[in-house]
mmCIF file of C-alpha atoms (C1' of nucleotides) in Angstrom:
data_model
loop_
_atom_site.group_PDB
_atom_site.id
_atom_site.type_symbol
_atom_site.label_atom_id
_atom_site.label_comp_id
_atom_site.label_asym_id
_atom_site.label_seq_id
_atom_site.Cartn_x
_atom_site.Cartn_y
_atom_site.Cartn_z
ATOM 1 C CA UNK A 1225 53.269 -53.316 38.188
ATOM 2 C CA UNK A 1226 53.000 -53.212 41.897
ATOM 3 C CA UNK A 1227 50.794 -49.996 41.978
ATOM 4 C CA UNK A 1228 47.654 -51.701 42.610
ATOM 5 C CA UNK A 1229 48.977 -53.329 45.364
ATOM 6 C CA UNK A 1230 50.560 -50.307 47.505
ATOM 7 C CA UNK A 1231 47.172 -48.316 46.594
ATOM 8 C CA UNK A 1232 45.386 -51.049 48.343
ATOM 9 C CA UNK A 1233 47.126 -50.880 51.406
ATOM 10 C CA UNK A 1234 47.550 -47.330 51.548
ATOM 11 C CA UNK A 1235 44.375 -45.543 51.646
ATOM 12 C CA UNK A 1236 41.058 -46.624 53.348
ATOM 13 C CA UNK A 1237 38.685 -49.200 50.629
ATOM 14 C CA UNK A 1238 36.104 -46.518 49.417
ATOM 15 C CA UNK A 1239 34.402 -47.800 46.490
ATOM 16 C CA UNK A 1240 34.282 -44.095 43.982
ATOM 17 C CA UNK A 1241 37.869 -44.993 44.721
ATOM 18 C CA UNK A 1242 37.894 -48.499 44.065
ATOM 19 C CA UNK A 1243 36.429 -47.825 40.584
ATOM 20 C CA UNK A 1244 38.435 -44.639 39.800
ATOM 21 C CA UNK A 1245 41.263 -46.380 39.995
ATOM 22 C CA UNK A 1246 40.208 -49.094 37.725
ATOM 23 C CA UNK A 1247 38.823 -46.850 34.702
ATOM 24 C CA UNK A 1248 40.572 -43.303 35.753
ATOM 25 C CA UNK A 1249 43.905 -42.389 34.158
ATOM 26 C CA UNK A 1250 44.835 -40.738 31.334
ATOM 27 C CA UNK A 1251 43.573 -43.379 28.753
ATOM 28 C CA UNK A 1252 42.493 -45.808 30.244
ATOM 29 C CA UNK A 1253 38.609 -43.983 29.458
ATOM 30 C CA UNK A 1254 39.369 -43.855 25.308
ATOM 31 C CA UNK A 1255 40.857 -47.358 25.319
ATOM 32 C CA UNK A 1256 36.930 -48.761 26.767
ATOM 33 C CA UNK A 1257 35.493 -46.520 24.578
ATOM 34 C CA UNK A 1258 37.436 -47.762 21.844
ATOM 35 C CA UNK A 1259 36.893 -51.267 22.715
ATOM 36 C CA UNK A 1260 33.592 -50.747 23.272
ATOM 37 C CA UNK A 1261 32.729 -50.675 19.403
ATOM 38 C CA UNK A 1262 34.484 -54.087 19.058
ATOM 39 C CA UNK A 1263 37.731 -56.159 19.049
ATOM 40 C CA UNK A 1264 40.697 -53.882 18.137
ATOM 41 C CA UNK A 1265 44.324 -55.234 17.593
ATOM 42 C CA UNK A 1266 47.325 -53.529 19.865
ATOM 43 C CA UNK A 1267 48.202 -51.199 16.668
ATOM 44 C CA UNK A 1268 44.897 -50.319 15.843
ATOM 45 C CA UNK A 1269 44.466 -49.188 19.357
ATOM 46 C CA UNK A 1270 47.585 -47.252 19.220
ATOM 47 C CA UNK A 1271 46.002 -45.476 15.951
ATOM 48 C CA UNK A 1272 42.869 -44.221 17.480
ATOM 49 C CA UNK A 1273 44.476 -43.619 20.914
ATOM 50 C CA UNK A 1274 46.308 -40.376 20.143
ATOM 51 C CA UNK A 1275 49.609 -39.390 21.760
ATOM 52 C CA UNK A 1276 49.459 -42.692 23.651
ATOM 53 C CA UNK A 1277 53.018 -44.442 23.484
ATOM 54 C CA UNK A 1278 53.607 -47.820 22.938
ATOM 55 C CA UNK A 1279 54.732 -48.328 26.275
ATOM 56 C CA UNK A 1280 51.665 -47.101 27.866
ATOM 57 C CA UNK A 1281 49.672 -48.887 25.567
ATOM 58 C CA UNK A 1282 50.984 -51.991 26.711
ATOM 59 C CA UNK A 1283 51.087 -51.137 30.363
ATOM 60 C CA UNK A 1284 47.913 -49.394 30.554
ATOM 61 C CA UNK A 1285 46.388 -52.928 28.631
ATOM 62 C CA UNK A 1286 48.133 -55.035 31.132
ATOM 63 C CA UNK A 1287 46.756 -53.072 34.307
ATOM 64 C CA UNK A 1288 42.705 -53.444 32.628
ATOM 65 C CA UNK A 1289 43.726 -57.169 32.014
ATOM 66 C CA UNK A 1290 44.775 -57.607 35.822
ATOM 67 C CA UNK A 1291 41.237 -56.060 37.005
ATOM 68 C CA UNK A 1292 39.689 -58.314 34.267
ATOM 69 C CA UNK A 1293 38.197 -55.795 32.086
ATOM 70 C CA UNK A 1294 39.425 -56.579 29.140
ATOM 71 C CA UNK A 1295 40.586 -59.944 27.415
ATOM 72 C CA UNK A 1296 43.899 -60.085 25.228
ATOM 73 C CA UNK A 1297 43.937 -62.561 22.370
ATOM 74 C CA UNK A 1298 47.139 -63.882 20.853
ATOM 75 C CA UNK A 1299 47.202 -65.310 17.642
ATOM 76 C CA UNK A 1300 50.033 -67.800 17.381
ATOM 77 C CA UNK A 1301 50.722 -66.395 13.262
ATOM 78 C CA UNK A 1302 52.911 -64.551 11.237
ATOM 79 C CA UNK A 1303 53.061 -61.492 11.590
ATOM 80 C CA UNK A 1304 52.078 -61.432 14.632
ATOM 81 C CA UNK A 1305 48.357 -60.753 15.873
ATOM 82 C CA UNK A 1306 46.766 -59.655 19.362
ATOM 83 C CA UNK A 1307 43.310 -58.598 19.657
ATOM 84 C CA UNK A 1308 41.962 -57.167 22.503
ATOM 85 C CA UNK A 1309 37.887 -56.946 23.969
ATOM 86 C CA UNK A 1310 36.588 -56.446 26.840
ATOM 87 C CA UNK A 1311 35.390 -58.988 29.237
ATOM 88 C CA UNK A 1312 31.407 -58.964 30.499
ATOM 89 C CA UNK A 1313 32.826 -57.037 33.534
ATOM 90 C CA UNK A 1314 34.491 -54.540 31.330
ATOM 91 C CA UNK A 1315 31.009 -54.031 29.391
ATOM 92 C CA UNK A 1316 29.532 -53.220 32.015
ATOM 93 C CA UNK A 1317 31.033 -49.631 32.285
ATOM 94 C CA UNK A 1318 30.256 -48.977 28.565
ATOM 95 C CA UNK A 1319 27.269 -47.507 29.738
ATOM 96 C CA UNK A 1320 28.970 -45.126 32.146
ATOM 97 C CA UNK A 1321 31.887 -44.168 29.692
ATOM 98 C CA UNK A 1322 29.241 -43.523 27.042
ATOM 99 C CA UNK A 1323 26.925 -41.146 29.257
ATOM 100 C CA UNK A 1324 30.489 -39.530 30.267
ATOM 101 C CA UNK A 1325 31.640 -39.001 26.676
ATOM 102 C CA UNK A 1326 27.914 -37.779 26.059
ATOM 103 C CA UNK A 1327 28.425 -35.312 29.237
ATOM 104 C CA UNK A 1328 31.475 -34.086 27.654
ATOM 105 C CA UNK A 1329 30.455 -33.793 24.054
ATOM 106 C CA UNK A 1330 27.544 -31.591 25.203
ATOM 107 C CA UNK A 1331 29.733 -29.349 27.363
ATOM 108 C CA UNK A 1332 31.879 -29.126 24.637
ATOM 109 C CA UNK A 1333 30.066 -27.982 22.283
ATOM 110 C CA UNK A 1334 28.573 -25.378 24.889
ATOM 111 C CA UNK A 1335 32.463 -24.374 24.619
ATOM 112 C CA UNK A 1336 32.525 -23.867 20.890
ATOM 113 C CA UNK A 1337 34.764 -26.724 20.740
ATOM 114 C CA UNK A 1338 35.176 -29.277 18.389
ATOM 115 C CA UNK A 1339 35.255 -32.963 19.396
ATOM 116 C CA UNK A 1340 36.069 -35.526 17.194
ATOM 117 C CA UNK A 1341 34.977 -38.592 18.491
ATOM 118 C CA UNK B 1216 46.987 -24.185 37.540
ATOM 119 C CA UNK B 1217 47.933 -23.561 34.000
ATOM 120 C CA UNK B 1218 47.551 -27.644 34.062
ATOM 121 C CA UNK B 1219 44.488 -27.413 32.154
ATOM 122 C CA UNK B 1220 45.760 -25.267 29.312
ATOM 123 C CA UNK B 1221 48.432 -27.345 28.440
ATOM 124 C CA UNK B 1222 46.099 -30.366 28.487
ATOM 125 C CA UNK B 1223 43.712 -28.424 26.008
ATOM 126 C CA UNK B 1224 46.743 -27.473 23.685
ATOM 127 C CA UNK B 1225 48.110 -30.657 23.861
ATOM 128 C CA UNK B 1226 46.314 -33.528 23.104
ATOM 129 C CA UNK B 1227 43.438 -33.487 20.191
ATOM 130 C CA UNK B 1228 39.901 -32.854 21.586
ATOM 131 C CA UNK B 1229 37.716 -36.079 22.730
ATOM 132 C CA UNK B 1230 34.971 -36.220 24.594
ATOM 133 C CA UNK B 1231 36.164 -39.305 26.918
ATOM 134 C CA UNK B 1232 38.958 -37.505 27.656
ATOM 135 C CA UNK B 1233 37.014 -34.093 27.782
ATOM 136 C CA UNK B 1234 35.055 -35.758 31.064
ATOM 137 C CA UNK B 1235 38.163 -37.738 32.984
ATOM 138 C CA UNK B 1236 40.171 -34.381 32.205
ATOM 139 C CA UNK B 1237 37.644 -32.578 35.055
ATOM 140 C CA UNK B 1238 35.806 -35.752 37.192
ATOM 141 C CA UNK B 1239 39.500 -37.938 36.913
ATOM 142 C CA UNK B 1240 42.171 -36.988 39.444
ATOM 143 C CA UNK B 1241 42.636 -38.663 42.678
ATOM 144 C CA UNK B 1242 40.333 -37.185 44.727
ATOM 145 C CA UNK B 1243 37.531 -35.962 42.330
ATOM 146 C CA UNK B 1244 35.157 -38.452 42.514
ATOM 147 C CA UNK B 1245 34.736 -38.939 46.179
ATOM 148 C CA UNK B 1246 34.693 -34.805 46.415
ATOM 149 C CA UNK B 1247 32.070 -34.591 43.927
ATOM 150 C CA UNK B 1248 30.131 -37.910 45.686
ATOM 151 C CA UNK B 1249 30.235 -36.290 49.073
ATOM 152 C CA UNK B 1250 29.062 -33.202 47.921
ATOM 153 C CA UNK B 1251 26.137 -35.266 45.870
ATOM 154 C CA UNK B 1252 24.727 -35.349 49.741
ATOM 155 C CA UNK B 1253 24.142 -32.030 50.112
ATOM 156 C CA UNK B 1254 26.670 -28.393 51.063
ATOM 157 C CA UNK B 1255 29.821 -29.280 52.760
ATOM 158 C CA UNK B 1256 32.436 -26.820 54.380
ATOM 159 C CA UNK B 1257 35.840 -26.743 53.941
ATOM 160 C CA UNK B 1258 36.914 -28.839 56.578
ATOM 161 C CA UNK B 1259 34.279 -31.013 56.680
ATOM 162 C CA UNK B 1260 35.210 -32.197 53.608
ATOM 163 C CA UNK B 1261 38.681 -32.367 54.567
ATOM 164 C CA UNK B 1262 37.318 -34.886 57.328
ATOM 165 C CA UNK B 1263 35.525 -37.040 54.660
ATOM 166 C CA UNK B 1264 37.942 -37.517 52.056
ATOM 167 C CA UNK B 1265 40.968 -39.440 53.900
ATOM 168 C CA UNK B 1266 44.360 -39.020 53.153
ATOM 169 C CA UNK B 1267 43.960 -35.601 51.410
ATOM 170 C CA UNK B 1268 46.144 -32.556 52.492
ATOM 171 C CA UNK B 1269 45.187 -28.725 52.726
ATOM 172 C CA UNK B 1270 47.194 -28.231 49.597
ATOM 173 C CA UNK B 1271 45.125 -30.824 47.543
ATOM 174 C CA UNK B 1272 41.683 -30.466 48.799
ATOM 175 C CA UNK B 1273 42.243 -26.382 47.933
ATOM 176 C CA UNK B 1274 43.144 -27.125 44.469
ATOM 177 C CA UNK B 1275 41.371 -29.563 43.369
ATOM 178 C CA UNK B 1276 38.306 -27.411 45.090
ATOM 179 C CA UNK B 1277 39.716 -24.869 42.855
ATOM 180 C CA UNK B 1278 39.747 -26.884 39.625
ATOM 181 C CA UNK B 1279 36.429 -28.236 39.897
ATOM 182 C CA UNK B 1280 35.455 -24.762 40.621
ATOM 183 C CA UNK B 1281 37.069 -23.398 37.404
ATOM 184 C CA UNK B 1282 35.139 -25.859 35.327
ATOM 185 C CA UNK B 1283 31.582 -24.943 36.727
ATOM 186 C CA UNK B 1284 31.032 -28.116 38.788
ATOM 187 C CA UNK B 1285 31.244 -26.528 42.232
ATOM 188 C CA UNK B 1286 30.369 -23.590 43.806
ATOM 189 C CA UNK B 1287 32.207 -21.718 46.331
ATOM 190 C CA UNK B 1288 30.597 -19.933 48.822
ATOM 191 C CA UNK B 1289 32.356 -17.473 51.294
ATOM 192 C CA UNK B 1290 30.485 -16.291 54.623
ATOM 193 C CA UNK B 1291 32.328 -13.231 55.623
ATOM 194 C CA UNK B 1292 32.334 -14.256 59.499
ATOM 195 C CA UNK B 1293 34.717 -14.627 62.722
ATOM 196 C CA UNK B 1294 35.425 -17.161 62.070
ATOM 197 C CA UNK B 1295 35.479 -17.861 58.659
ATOM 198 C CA UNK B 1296 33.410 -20.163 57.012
ATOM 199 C CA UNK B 1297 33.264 -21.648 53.175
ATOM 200 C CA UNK B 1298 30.934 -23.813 52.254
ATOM 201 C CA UNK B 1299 31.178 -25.711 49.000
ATOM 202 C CA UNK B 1300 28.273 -27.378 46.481
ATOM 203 C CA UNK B 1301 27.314 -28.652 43.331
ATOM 204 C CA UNK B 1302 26.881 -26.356 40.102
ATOM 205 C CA UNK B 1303 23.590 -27.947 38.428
ATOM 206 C CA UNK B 1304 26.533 -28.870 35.649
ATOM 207 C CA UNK B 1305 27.898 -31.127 38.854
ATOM 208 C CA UNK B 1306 24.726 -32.635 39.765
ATOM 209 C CA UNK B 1307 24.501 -34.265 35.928
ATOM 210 C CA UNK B 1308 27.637 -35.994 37.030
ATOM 211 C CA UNK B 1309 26.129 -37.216 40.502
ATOM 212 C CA UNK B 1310 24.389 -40.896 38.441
ATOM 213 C CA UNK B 1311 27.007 -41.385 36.954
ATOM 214 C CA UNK B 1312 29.047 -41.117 40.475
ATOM 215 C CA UNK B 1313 27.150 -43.072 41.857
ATOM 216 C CA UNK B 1314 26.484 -45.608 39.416
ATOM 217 C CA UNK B 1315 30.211 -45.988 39.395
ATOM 218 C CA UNK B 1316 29.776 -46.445 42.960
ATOM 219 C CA UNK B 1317 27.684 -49.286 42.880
ATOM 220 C CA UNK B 1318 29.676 -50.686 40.469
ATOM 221 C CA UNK B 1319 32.429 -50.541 42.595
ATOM 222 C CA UNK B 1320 30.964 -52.203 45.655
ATOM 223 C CA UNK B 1321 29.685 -54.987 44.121
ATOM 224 C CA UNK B 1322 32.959 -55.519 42.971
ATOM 225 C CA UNK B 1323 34.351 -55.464 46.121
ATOM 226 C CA UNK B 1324 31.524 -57.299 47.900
ATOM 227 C CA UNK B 1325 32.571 -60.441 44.804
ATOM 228 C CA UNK B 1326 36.547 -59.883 46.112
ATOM 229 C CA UNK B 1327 35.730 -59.924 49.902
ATOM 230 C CA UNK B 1328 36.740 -56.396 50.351
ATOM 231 C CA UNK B 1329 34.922 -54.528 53.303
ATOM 232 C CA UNK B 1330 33.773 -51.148 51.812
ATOM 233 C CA UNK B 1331 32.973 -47.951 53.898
ATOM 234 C CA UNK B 1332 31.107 -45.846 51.753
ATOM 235 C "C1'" DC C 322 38.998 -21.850 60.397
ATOM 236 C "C1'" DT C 323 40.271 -21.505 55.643
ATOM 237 C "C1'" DG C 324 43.308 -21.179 53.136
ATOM 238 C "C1'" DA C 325 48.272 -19.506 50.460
ATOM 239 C "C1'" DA C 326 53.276 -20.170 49.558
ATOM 240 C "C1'" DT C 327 57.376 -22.716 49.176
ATOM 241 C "C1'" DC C 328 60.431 -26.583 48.874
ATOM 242 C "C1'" DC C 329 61.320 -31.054 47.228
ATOM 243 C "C1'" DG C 330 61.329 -36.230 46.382
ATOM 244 C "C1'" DC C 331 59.749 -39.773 43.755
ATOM 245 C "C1'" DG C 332 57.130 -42.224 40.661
ATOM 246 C "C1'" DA C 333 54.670 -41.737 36.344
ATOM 247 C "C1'" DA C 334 54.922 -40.547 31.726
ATOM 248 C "C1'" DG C 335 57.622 -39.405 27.488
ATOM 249 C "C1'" DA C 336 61.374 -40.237 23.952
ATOM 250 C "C1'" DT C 337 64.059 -43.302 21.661
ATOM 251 C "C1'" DA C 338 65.998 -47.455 20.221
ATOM 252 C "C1'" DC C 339 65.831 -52.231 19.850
ATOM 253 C "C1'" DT C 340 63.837 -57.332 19.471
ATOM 254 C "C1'" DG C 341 61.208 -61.868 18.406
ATOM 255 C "C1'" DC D 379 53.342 -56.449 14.167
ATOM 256 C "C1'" DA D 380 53.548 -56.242 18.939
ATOM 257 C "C1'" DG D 381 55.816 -55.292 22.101
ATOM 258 C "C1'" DT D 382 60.673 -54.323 25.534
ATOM 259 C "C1'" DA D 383 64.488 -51.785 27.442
ATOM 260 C "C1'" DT D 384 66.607 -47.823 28.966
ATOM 261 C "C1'" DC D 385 67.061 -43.176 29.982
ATOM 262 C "C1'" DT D 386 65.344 -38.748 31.127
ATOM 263 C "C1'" DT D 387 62.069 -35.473 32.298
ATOM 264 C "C1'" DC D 388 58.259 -33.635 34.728
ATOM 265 C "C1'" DG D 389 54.742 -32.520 37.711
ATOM 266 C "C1'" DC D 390 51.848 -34.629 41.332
ATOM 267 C "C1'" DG D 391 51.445 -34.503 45.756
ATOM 268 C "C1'" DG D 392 53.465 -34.537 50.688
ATOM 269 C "C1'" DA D 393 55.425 -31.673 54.430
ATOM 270 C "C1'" DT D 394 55.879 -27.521 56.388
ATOM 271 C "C1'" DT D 395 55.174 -22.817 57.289
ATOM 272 C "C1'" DC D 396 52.669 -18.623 57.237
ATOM 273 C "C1'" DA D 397 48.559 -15.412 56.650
ATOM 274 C "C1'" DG D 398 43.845 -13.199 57.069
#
DNA sequence: CTGAATCCGCGAAGATACTG
DNA sequence: CAGTATCTTCGCGGATTCAG
């Protein structure tokens, strides 16, 4: 949990890194995306994220809760309930991640590949 | 190098991932930012992008280069020179870049953080 | 100058099991 | 349901050396 903090020390304050290394990693792209469309609970995340683990889930959730991008929601019930959305700072990369997936999609299917979302 | 056939096996095909799969990576974006500016060489890009090695700048060159978004150039001269740019599939990624960018140093500006590019 | 090749440590990511 | 805990594995990336 102390990642952010050594990468701040360590390498010169460039902002394409500064952002990278708030939306790069391996899911931390799907789970805006995701979010984007609405408030999703943890295990509804889990569902759409493929291949994600729980643990990453949560850690990945945690780290774009520390930058303030997205807002976790507890619901004091049984069972249990957590929702998760993104904060007005998180929306504003919805626009980026969107033209990105839109990139993507189009080189895709330049590929012959299929792309499900 | 076979890095990006196992990602393709692996994981089911989605566009997010699709586009952080080739512009994600620790150096990426400020490679593909600096070369937004115009033709860089080999080691002037080495100069730009702190705290990358020989090792890293030549593969992710190399990667980039695989998926179409940068084009290698060799000058066969004494000495040698290589000169590196942007496929026209690179330059659709430069907005986003450098949207990203700005997004990033306003954040910074609203943390105090000094910012040098 | 522009790389390639090799070794290797360490942290990230995965698997699995368990809990409130 | 929404996570934790623990263990292991793996590959990124650093250091170094060598080549054309």
């Amino acid at each position: 949990m102390e990642k952010r903090e050594k990468i701040n020390h360590r390498d010169t304050v460039c902002a394409v890194d500064y952002a990278f290394q708030r939306i790069g990693g391996k899911h931390k792209g799907r789970l805006i995306y995701h979010l984007s469309k609405g408030t999703l609970r943890y295990g509804e995340l889990g569902r759409r994220i493929t291949g994600i683990t729980p643990k990453m889930l949560t850690q990945v959730l945690r780290e774009l809760e520390e930058d303030g991008l997205v807002k976790r929601h507890v619901y004091l019930e049984v069972p249990p309930r957590v929702e998760y959305s993104l904060t007005p700072s998180g929306m504003e990369l919805v626009p980026f991640i969107v033209l990105l997936a839109d990139w993507g999609r189009a080189k895709m299917n330049k590929e012959g590949l299929a792309c499900e979302n």
